Amino acid sequence: MCLGVPGQIVAIGNDAFQLATVDVCGVKRDVNISLICDESPQQLLGKWVLVHVGFAMSVIDEDEAKQTQDALIAMSQLEHEVGDFLGLNQK
């Protein structure tokens, strides 16, 4: 399964081939924006994007980003319980 993780673009270069800095739940990562940059990269500053394997795949709205973040956090909190149910956390 492939998963895009939402993040907000917080810094950006002068052209689409430079990496942008994206904040994903407080962790900053450099990502390629060439797939989503049609005009000036500066127009992407502050936008929310879905990031997959180092690439910004699409621009999303803030509400969708927050809902996706909440769902991912909830899934990570359930990981231990699912492992217990499947017998994966046994020694």
PDB file of N, CA and C in Angstrom:
ATOM      1  N   MET A   1       0.842  -1.175   0.000  1.00  0.00           N
ATOM      2  CA  MET A   1       0.000   0.000   0.000  1.00  0.00           C
ATOM      3  C   MET A   1       0.888   1.239   0.000  1.00  0.00           C
ATOM      4  N   CYS A   2       0.543   2.195  -0.821  1.00  0.00           N
ATOM      5  CA  CYS A   2       1.267   3.464  -0.870  1.00  0.00           C
ATOM      6  C   CYS A   2       0.495   4.490  -0.054  1.00  0.00           C
ATOM      7  N   LEU A   3       1.245   5.335   0.610  1.00  0.00           N
ATOM      8  CA  LEU A   3       0.614   6.293   1.495  1.00  0.00           C
ATOM      9  C   LEU A   3       1.260   7.656   1.312  1.00  0.00           C
ATOM     10  N   GLY A   4       0.430   8.671   1.081  1.00  0.00           N
ATOM     11  CA  GLY A   4       0.909  10.039   1.039  1.00  0.00           C
ATOM     12  C   GLY A   4       0.724  10.663   2.407  1.00  0.00           C
ATOM     13  N   VAL A   5       1.738  11.354   2.869  1.00  0.00           N
ATOM     14  CA  VAL A   5       1.704  11.980   4.187  1.00  0.00           C
ATOM     15  C   VAL A   5       1.564  13.488   3.998  1.00  0.00           C
ATOM     16  N   PRO A   6       0.610  14.119   4.691  1.00  0.00           N
ATOM     17  CA  PRO A   6       0.417  15.558   4.510  1.00  0.00           C
ATOM     18  C   PRO A   6       1.490  16.375   5.226  1.00  0.00           C
ATOM     19  N   GLY A   7       1.900  17.446   4.567  1.00  0.00           N
ATOM     20  CA  GLY A   7       2.854  18.374   5.161  1.00  0.00           C
ATOM     21  C   GLY A   7       2.651  19.756   4.561  1.00  0.00           C
ATOM     22  N   GLN A   8       3.164  20.754   5.258  1.00  0.00           N
ATOM     23  CA  GLN A   8       3.017  22.139   4.805  1.00  0.00           C
ATOM     24  C   GLN A   8       4.358  22.662   4.310  1.00  0.00           C
ATOM     25  N   ILE A   9       4.360  23.275   3.142  1.00  0.00           N
ATOM     26  CA  ILE A   9       5.588  23.849   2.583  1.00  0.00           C
ATOM     27  C   ILE A   9       5.939  25.097   3.380  1.00  0.00           C
ATOM     28  N   VAL A  10       7.140  25.083   3.991  1.00  0.00           N
ATOM     29  CA  VAL A  10       7.551  26.197   4.854  1.00  0.00           C
ATOM     30  C   VAL A  10       8.740  26.985   4.285  1.00  0.00           C
ATOM     31  N   ALA A  11       9.415  26.426   3.284  1.00  0.00           N
ATOM     32  CA  ALA A  11      10.515  27.144   2.629  1.00  0.00           C
ATOM     33  C   ALA A  11      10.632  26.592   1.213  1.00  0.00           C
ATOM     34  N   ILE A  12      11.055  27.464   0.306  1.00  0.00           N
ATOM     35  CA  ILE A  12      11.071  27.054  -1.096  1.00  0.00           C
ATOM     36  C   ILE A  12      12.146  27.806  -1.853  1.00  0.00           C
ATOM     37  N   GLY A  13      12.685  27.172  -2.877  1.00  0.00           N
ATOM     38  CA  GLY A  13      13.699  27.811  -3.709  1.00  0.00           C
ATOM     39  C   GLY A  13      13.065  28.661  -4.795  1.00  0.00           C
ATOM     40  N   ASN A  14      13.886  29.075  -5.763  1.00  0.00           N
ATOM     41  CA  ASN A  14      13.417  29.974  -6.813  1.00  0.00           C
ATOM     42  C   ASN A  14      12.901  29.277  -8.057  1.00  0.00           C
ATOM     43  N   ASP A  15      13.118  27.966  -8.175  1.00  0.00           N
ATOM     44  CA  ASP A  15      12.572  27.274  -9.345  1.00  0.00           C
ATOM     45  C   ASP A  15      12.060  25.897  -8.949  1.00  0.00           C
ATOM     46  N   ALA A  16      11.292  25.300  -9.839  1.00  0.00           N
ATOM     47  CA  ALA A  16      10.594  24.037  -9.548  1.00  0.00           C
ATOM     48  C   ALA A  16      11.555  22.867  -9.364  1.00  0.00           C
ATOM     49  N   PHE A  17      12.807  23.028  -9.772  1.00  0.00           N
ATOM     50  CA  PHE A  17      13.750  21.917  -9.679  1.00  0.00           C
ATOM     51  C   PHE A  17      14.579  21.954  -8.398  1.00  0.00           C
ATOM     52  N   GLN A  18      14.341  22.963  -7.554  1.00  0.00           N
ATOM     53  CA  GLN A  18      14.973  23.001  -6.245  1.00  0.00           C
ATOM     54  C   GLN A  18      14.049  22.322  -5.243  1.00  0.00           C
ATOM     55  N   LEU A  19      14.624  21.829  -4.171  1.00  0.00           N
ATOM     56  CA  LEU A  19      13.817  21.176  -3.152  1.00  0.00           C
ATOM     57  C   LEU A  19      13.129  22.210  -2.268  1.00  0.00           C
ATOM     58  N   ALA A  20      11.939  21.867  -1.818  1.00  0.00           N
ATOM     59  CA  ALA A  20      11.215  22.697  -0.865  1.00  0.00           C
ATOM     60  C   ALA A  20      11.299  22.017   0.496  1.00  0.00           C
ATOM     61  N   THR A  21      11.207  22.801   1.550  1.00  0.00           N
ATOM     62  CA  THR A  21      11.169  22.241   2.901  1.00  0.00           C
ATOM     63  C   THR A  21       9.719  22.124   3.321  1.00  0.00           C
ATOM     64  N   VAL A  22       9.347  20.907   3.739  1.00  0.00           N
ATOM     65  CA  VAL A  22       7.970  20.611   4.133  1.00  0.00           C
ATOM     66  C   VAL A  22       7.968  20.180   5.595  1.00  0.00           C
ATOM     67  N   ASP A  23       7.045  20.745   6.364  1.00  0.00           N
ATOM     68  CA  ASP A  23       6.871  20.398   7.771  1.00  0.00           C
ATOM     69  C   ASP A  23       5.796  19.316   7.866  1.00  0.00           C
ATOM     70  N   VAL A  24       6.209  18.131   8.331  1.00  0.00           N
ATOM     71  CA  VAL A  24       5.295  17.006   8.521  1.00  0.00           C
ATOM     72  C   VAL A  24       5.246  16.710  10.016  1.00  0.00           C
ATOM     73  N   CYS A  25       4.190  17.162  10.660  1.00  0.00           N
ATOM     74  CA  CYS A  25       4.008  16.951  12.110  1.00  0.00           C
ATOM     75  C   CYS A  25       5.220  17.410  12.918  1.00  0.00           C
ATOM     76  N   GLY A  26       5.788  18.551  12.556  1.00  0.00           N
ATOM     77  CA  GLY A  26       6.913  19.101  13.290  1.00  0.00           C
ATOM     78  C   GLY A  26       8.280  18.649  12.804  1.00  0.00           C
ATOM     79  N   VAL A  27       8.328  17.705  11.881  1.00  0.00           N
ATOM     80  CA  VAL A  27       9.594  17.230  11.312  1.00  0.00           C
ATOM     81  C   VAL A  27       9.737  17.842   9.924  1.00  0.00           C
ATOM     82  N   LYS A  28      10.866  18.506   9.692  1.00  0.00           N
ATOM     83  CA  LYS A  28      11.087  19.165   8.407  1.00  0.00           C
ATOM     84  C   LYS A  28      11.886  18.252   7.481  1.00  0.00           C
ATOM     85  N   ARG A  29      11.388  18.138   6.254  1.00  0.00           N
ATOM     86  CA  ARG A  29      12.011  17.301   5.229  1.00  0.00           C
ATOM     87  C   ARG A  29      12.111  18.088   3.933  1.00  0.00           C
ATOM     88  N   ASP A  30      13.149  17.801   3.156  1.00  0.00           N
ATOM     89  CA  ASP A  30      13.270  18.381   1.829  1.00  0.00           C
ATOM     90  C   ASP A  30      12.565  17.475   0.835  1.00  0.00           C
ATOM     91  N   VAL A  31      11.702  18.060   0.010  1.00  0.00           N
ATOM     92  CA  VAL A  31      10.953  17.289  -0.978  1.00  0.00           C
ATOM     93  C   VAL A  31      11.020  17.966  -2.341  1.00  0.00           C
ATOM     94  N   ASN A  32      10.878  17.158  -3.360  1.00  0.00           N
ATOM     95  CA  ASN A  32      10.861  17.626  -4.730  1.00  0.00           C
ATOM     96  C   ASN A  32       9.454  18.131  -5.053  1.00  0.00           C
ATOM     97  N   ILE A  33       9.349  19.335  -5.613  1.00  0.00           N
ATOM     98  CA  ILE A  33       8.046  19.926  -5.933  1.00  0.00           C
ATOM     99  C   ILE A  33       7.782  19.988  -7.436  1.00  0.00           C
ATOM    100  N   SER A  34       8.646  19.401  -8.238  1.00  0.00           N
ATOM    101  CA  SER A  34       8.516  19.549  -9.691  1.00  0.00           C
ATOM    102  C   SER A  34       7.209  18.976 -10.239  1.00  0.00           C
ATOM    103  N   LEU A  35       6.605  18.004  -9.559  1.00  0.00           N
ATOM    104  CA  LEU A  35       5.356  17.409 -10.045  1.00  0.00           C
ATOM    105  C   LEU A  35       4.138  18.309  -9.825  1.00  0.00           C
ATOM    106  N   ILE A  36       4.238  19.255  -8.907  1.00  0.00           N
ATOM    107  CA  ILE A  36       3.086  20.110  -8.590  1.00  0.00           C
ATOM    108  C   ILE A  36       3.298  21.576  -8.939  1.00  0.00           C
ATOM    109  N   CYS A  37       4.462  21.921  -9.423  1.00  0.00           N
ATOM    110  CA  CYS A  37       4.793  23.331  -9.668  1.00  0.00           C
ATOM    111  C   CYS A  37       4.524  23.698 -11.126  1.00  0.00           C
ATOM    112  N   ASP A  38       3.424  24.408 -11.364  1.00  0.00           N
ATOM    113  CA  ASP A  38       3.067  24.845 -12.716  1.00  0.00           C
ATOM    114  C   ASP A  38       3.537  26.267 -13.001  1.00  0.00           C
ATOM    115  N   GLU A  39       3.604  27.076 -11.955  1.00  0.00           N
ATOM    116  CA  GLU A  39       3.977  28.478 -12.127  1.00  0.00           C
ATOM    117  C   GLU A  39       5.158  28.792 -11.214  1.00  0.00           C
ATOM    118  N   SER A  40       5.119  29.919 -10.558  1.00  0.00           N
ATOM    119  CA  SER A  40       6.187  30.311  -9.644  1.00  0.00           C
ATOM    120  C   SER A  40       6.158  29.427  -8.392  1.00  0.00           C
ATOM    121  N   PRO A  41       7.292  28.852  -8.008  1.00  0.00           N
ATOM    122  CA  PRO A  41       7.332  28.032  -6.794  1.00  0.00           C
ATOM    123  C   PRO A  41       6.902  28.810  -5.553  1.00  0.00           C
ATOM    124  N   GLN A  42       7.122  30.109  -5.545  1.00  0.00           N
ATOM    125  CA  GLN A  42       6.762  30.932  -4.386  1.00  0.00           C
ATOM    126  C   GLN A  42       5.266  30.864  -4.086  1.00  0.00           C
ATOM    127  N   GLN A  43       4.435  30.562  -5.091  1.00  0.00           N
ATOM    128  CA  GLN A  43       2.993  30.449  -4.875  1.00  0.00           C
ATOM    129  C   GLN A  43       2.644  29.221  -4.032  1.00  0.00           C
ATOM    130  N   LEU A  44       3.579  28.294  -3.905  1.00  0.00           N
ATOM    131  CA  LEU A  44       3.332  27.086  -3.107  1.00  0.00           C
ATOM    132  C   LEU A  44       3.656  27.275  -1.624  1.00  0.00           C
ATOM    133  N   LEU A  45       4.356  28.344  -1.282  1.00  0.00           N
ATOM    134  CA  LEU A  45       4.734  28.590   0.104  1.00  0.00           C
ATOM    135  C   LEU A  45       3.486  28.659   0.988  1.00  0.00           C
ATOM    136  N   GLY A  46       3.467  27.846   2.037  1.00  0.00           N
ATOM    137  CA  GLY A  46       2.334  27.799   2.951  1.00  0.00           C
ATOM    138  C   GLY A  46       1.266  26.790   2.563  1.00  0.00           C
ATOM    139  N   LYS A  47       1.354  26.226   1.363  1.00  0.00           N
ATOM    140  CA  LYS A  47       0.362  25.249   0.903  1.00  0.00           C
ATOM    141  C   LYS A  47       0.608  23.889   1.554  1.00  0.00           C
ATOM    142  N   TRP A  48      -0.458  23.116   1.652  1.00  0.00           N
ATOM    143  CA  TRP A  48      -0.388  21.747   2.159  1.00  0.00           C
ATOM    144  C   TRP A  48      -0.284  20.800   0.971  1.00  0.00           C
ATOM    145  N   VAL A  49       0.588  19.800   1.107  1.00  0.00           N
ATOM    146  CA  VAL A  49       0.808  18.836   0.034  1.00  0.00           C
ATOM    147  C   VAL A  49       0.835  17.417   0.595  1.00  0.00           C
ATOM    148  N   LEU A  50       0.561  16.454  -0.279  1.00  0.00           N
ATOM    149  CA  LEU A  50       0.747  15.048   0.077  1.00  0.00           C
ATOM    150  C   LEU A  50       2.125  14.641  -0.407  1.00  0.00           C
ATOM    151  N   VAL A  51       2.943  14.103   0.495  1.00  0.00           N
ATOM    152  CA  VAL A  51       4.319  13.727   0.196  1.00  0.00           C
ATOM    153  C   VAL A  51       4.421  12.205   0.162  1.00  0.00           C
ATOM    154  N   HIS A  52       5.070  11.707  -0.891  1.00  0.00           N
ATOM    155  CA  HIS A  52       5.307  10.267  -1.018  1.00  0.00           C
ATOM    156  C   HIS A  52       6.697  10.076  -1.602  1.00  0.00           C
ATOM    157  N   VAL A  53       7.509   9.307  -0.933  1.00  0.00           N
ATOM    158  CA  VAL A  53       8.894   8.992  -1.310  1.00  0.00           C
ATOM    159  C   VAL A  53       9.686  10.211  -1.786  1.00  0.00           C
ATOM    160  N   GLY A  54       9.578  11.304  -1.043  1.00  0.00           N
ATOM    161  CA  GLY A  54      10.384  12.490  -1.319  1.00  0.00           C
ATOM    162  C   GLY A  54       9.825  13.436  -2.366  1.00  0.00           C
ATOM    163  N   PHE A  55       8.618  13.163  -2.840  1.00  0.00           N
ATOM    164  CA  PHE A  55       7.986  14.018  -3.837  1.00  0.00           C
ATOM    165  C   PHE A  55       6.660  14.552  -3.307  1.00  0.00           C
ATOM    166  N   ALA A  56       6.393  15.825  -3.562  1.00  0.00           N
ATOM    167  CA  ALA A  56       5.063  16.372  -3.313  1.00  0.00           C
ATOM    168  C   ALA A  56       4.204  15.913  -4.486  1.00  0.00           C
ATOM    169  N   MET A  57       3.188  15.109  -4.188  1.00  0.00           N
ATOM    170  CA  MET A  57       2.378  14.499  -5.245  1.00  0.00           C
ATOM    171  C   MET A  57       1.160  15.342  -5.631  1.00  0.00           C
ATOM    172  N   SER A  58       0.606  16.076  -4.668  1.00  0.00           N
ATOM    173  CA  SER A  58      -0.554  16.907  -4.949  1.00  0.00           C
ATOM    174  C   SER A  58      -0.708  17.962  -3.869  1.00  0.00           C
ATOM    175  N   VAL A  59      -1.390  19.041  -4.224  1.00  0.00           N
ATOM    176  CA  VAL A  59      -1.723  20.094  -3.273  1.00  0.00           C
ATOM    177  C   VAL A  59      -3.102  19.753  -2.703  1.00  0.00           C
ATOM    178  N   ILE A  60      -3.235  19.847  -1.381  1.00  0.00           N
ATOM    179  CA  ILE A  60      -4.511  19.565  -0.728  1.00  0.00           C
ATOM    180  C   ILE A  60      -4.882  20.750   0.158  1.00  0.00           C
ATOM    181  N   ASP A  61      -6.142  20.809   0.569  1.00  0.00           N
ATOM    182  CA  ASP A  61      -6.527  21.909   1.450  1.00  0.00           C
ATOM    183  C   ASP A  61      -6.187  21.557   2.901  1.00  0.00           C
ATOM    184  N   GLU A  62      -6.150  22.572   3.734  1.00  0.00           N
ATOM    185  CA  GLU A  62      -5.712  22.406   5.120  1.00  0.00           C
ATOM    186  C   GLU A  62      -6.614  21.449   5.898  1.00  0.00           C
ATOM    187  N   ASP A  63      -7.921  21.507   5.665  1.00  0.00           N
ATOM    188  CA  ASP A  63      -8.839  20.605   6.379  1.00  0.00           C
ATOM    189  C   ASP A  63      -8.550  19.148   6.053  1.00  0.00           C
ATOM    190  N   GLU A  64      -8.340  18.855   4.772  1.00  0.00           N
ATOM    191  CA  GLU A  64      -8.015  17.482   4.372  1.00  0.00           C
ATOM    192  C   GLU A  64      -6.684  17.041   4.990  1.00  0.00           C
ATOM    193  N   ALA A  65      -5.715  17.962   5.026  1.00  0.00           N
ATOM    194  CA  ALA A  65      -4.418  17.648   5.610  1.00  0.00           C
ATOM    195  C   ALA A  65      -4.558  17.299   7.088  1.00  0.00           C
ATOM    196  N   LYS A  66      -5.306  18.119   7.814  1.00  0.00           N
ATOM    197  CA  LYS A  66      -5.486  17.882   9.259  1.00  0.00           C
ATOM    198  C   LYS A  66      -6.223  16.570   9.510  1.00  0.00           C
ATOM    199  N   GLN A  67      -7.256  16.277   8.722  1.00  0.00           N
ATOM    200  CA  GLN A  67      -7.997  15.021   8.886  1.00  0.00           C
ATOM    201  C   GLN A  67      -7.104  13.814   8.614  1.00  0.00           C
ATOM    202  N   THR A  68      -6.269  13.921   7.599  1.00  0.00           N
ATOM    203  CA  THR A  68      -5.349  12.823   7.270  1.00  0.00           C
ATOM    204  C   THR A  68      -4.317  12.646   8.374  1.00  0.00           C
ATOM    205  N   GLN A  69      -3.775  13.747   8.893  1.00  0.00           N
ATOM    206  CA  GLN A  69      -2.831  13.655  10.011  1.00  0.00           C
ATOM    207  C   GLN A  69      -3.478  12.981  11.212  1.00  0.00           C
ATOM    208  N   ASP A  70      -4.699  13.378  11.552  1.00  0.00           N
ATOM    209  CA  ASP A  70      -5.404  12.782  12.684  1.00  0.00           C
ATOM    210  C   ASP A  70      -5.601  11.282  12.479  1.00  0.00           C
ATOM    211  N   ALA A  71      -5.958  10.886  11.255  1.00  0.00           N
ATOM    212  CA  ALA A  71      -6.163   9.463  10.958  1.00  0.00           C
ATOM    213  C   ALA A  71      -4.855   8.684  11.088  1.00  0.00           C
ATOM    214  N   LEU A  72      -3.761   9.256  10.613  1.00  0.00           N
ATOM    215  CA  LEU A  72      -2.461   8.581  10.706  1.00  0.00           C
ATOM    216  C   LEU A  72      -2.014   8.435  12.157  1.00  0.00           C
ATOM    217  N   ILE A  73      -2.254   9.461  12.964  1.00  0.00           N
ATOM    218  CA  ILE A  73      -1.905   9.397  14.386  1.00  0.00           C
ATOM    219  C   ILE A  73      -2.745   8.334  15.075  1.00  0.00           C
ATOM    220  N   ALA A  74      -4.034   8.289  14.764  1.00  0.00           N
ATOM    221  CA  ALA A  74      -4.915   7.271  15.355  1.00  0.00           C
ATOM    222  C   ALA A  74      -4.464   5.867  14.955  1.00  0.00           C
ATOM    223  N   MET A  75      -4.064   5.692  13.700  1.00  0.00           N
ATOM    224  CA  MET A  75      -3.585   4.383  13.242  1.00  0.00           C
ATOM    225  C   MET A  75      -2.323   3.973  13.980  1.00  0.00           C
ATOM    226  N   SER A  76      -1.423   4.915  14.193  1.00  0.00           N
ATOM    227  CA  SER A  76      -0.175   4.575  14.877  1.00  0.00           C
ATOM    228  C   SER A  76      -0.434   4.210  16.338  1.00  0.00           C
ATOM    229  N   GLN A  77      -1.453   4.816  16.928  1.00  0.00           N
ATOM    230  CA  GLN A  77      -1.786   4.496  18.311  1.00  0.00           C
ATOM    231  C   GLN A  77      -2.421   3.115  18.419  1.00  0.00           C
ATOM    232  N   LEU A  78      -3.034   2.644  17.347  1.00  0.00           N
ATOM    233  CA  LEU A  78      -3.656   1.321  17.347  1.00  0.00           C
ATOM    234  C   LEU A  78      -2.682   0.210  16.970  1.00  0.00           C
ATOM    235  N   GLU A  79      -1.507   0.573  16.497  1.00  0.00           N
ATOM    236  CA  GLU A  79      -0.547  -0.412  16.005  1.00  0.00           C
ATOM    237  C   GLU A  79      -0.232  -1.489  17.049  1.00  0.00           C
ATOM    238  N   HIS A  80      -0.020  -1.095  18.292  1.00  0.00           N
ATOM    239  CA  HIS A  80       0.311  -2.050  19.347  1.00  0.00           C
ATOM    240  C   HIS A  80      -0.858  -3.013  19.597  1.00  0.00           C
ATOM    241  N   GLU A  81      -2.083  -2.470  19.655  1.00  0.00           N
ATOM    242  CA  GLU A  81      -3.248  -3.307  19.902  1.00  0.00           C
ATOM    243  C   GLU A  81      -3.475  -4.310  18.772  1.00  0.00           C
ATOM    244  N   VAL A  82      -3.293  -3.877  17.530  1.00  0.00           N
ATOM    245  CA  VAL A  82      -3.442  -4.782  16.394  1.00  0.00           C
ATOM    246  C   VAL A  82      -2.378  -5.871  16.445  1.00  0.00           C
ATOM    247  N   GLY A  83      -1.164  -5.491  16.808  1.00  0.00           N
ATOM    248  CA  GLY A  83      -0.093  -6.482  16.946  1.00  0.00           C
ATOM    249  C   GLY A  83      -0.405  -7.512  18.014  1.00  0.00           C
ATOM    250  N   ASP A  84      -0.987  -7.057  19.135  1.00  0.00           N
ATOM    251  CA  ASP A  84      -1.398  -7.990  20.193  1.00  0.00           C
ATOM    252  C   ASP A  84      -2.455  -8.949  19.665  1.00  0.00           C
ATOM    253  N   PHE A  85      -3.423  -8.419  18.926  1.00  0.00           N
ATOM    254  CA  PHE A  85      -4.516  -9.239  18.404  1.00  0.00           C
ATOM    255  C   PHE A  85      -3.987 -10.291  17.436  1.00  0.00           C
ATOM    256  N   LEU A  86      -3.017  -9.921  16.622  1.00  0.00           N
ATOM    257  CA  LEU A  86      -2.473 -10.839  15.638  1.00  0.00           C
ATOM    258  C   LEU A  86      -1.362 -11.720  16.203  1.00  0.00           C
ATOM    259  N   GLY A  87      -0.996 -11.487  17.468  1.00  0.00           N
ATOM    260  CA  GLY A  87       0.051 -12.277  18.092  1.00  0.00           C
ATOM    261  C   GLY A  87       1.450 -11.865  17.677  1.00  0.00           C
ATOM    262  N   LEU A  88       1.600 -10.647  17.148  1.00  0.00           N
ATOM    263  CA  LEU A  88       2.903 -10.192  16.679  1.00  0.00           C
ATOM    264  C   LEU A  88       3.776  -9.635  17.783  1.00  0.00           C
ATOM    265  N   ASN A  89       3.200  -9.257  18.905  1.00  0.00           N
ATOM    266  CA  ASN A  89       3.962  -8.637  19.989  1.00  0.00           C
ATOM    267  C   ASN A  89       4.342  -9.628  21.068  1.00  0.00           C
ATOM    268  N   GLN A  90       4.245 -10.912  20.786  1.00  0.00           N
ATOM    269  CA  GLN A  90       4.597 -11.920  21.783  1.00  0.00           C
ATOM    270  C   GLN A  90       6.079 -12.240  21.687  1.00  0.00           C
ATOM    271  N   LYS A  91       6.664 -12.571  22.815  1.00  0.00           N
ATOM    272  CA  LYS A  91       8.093 -12.905  22.842  1.00  0.00           C
ATOM    273  C   LYS A  91       8.274 -14.392  22.793  1.00  0.00           C
TER     274      LYS A  91
END
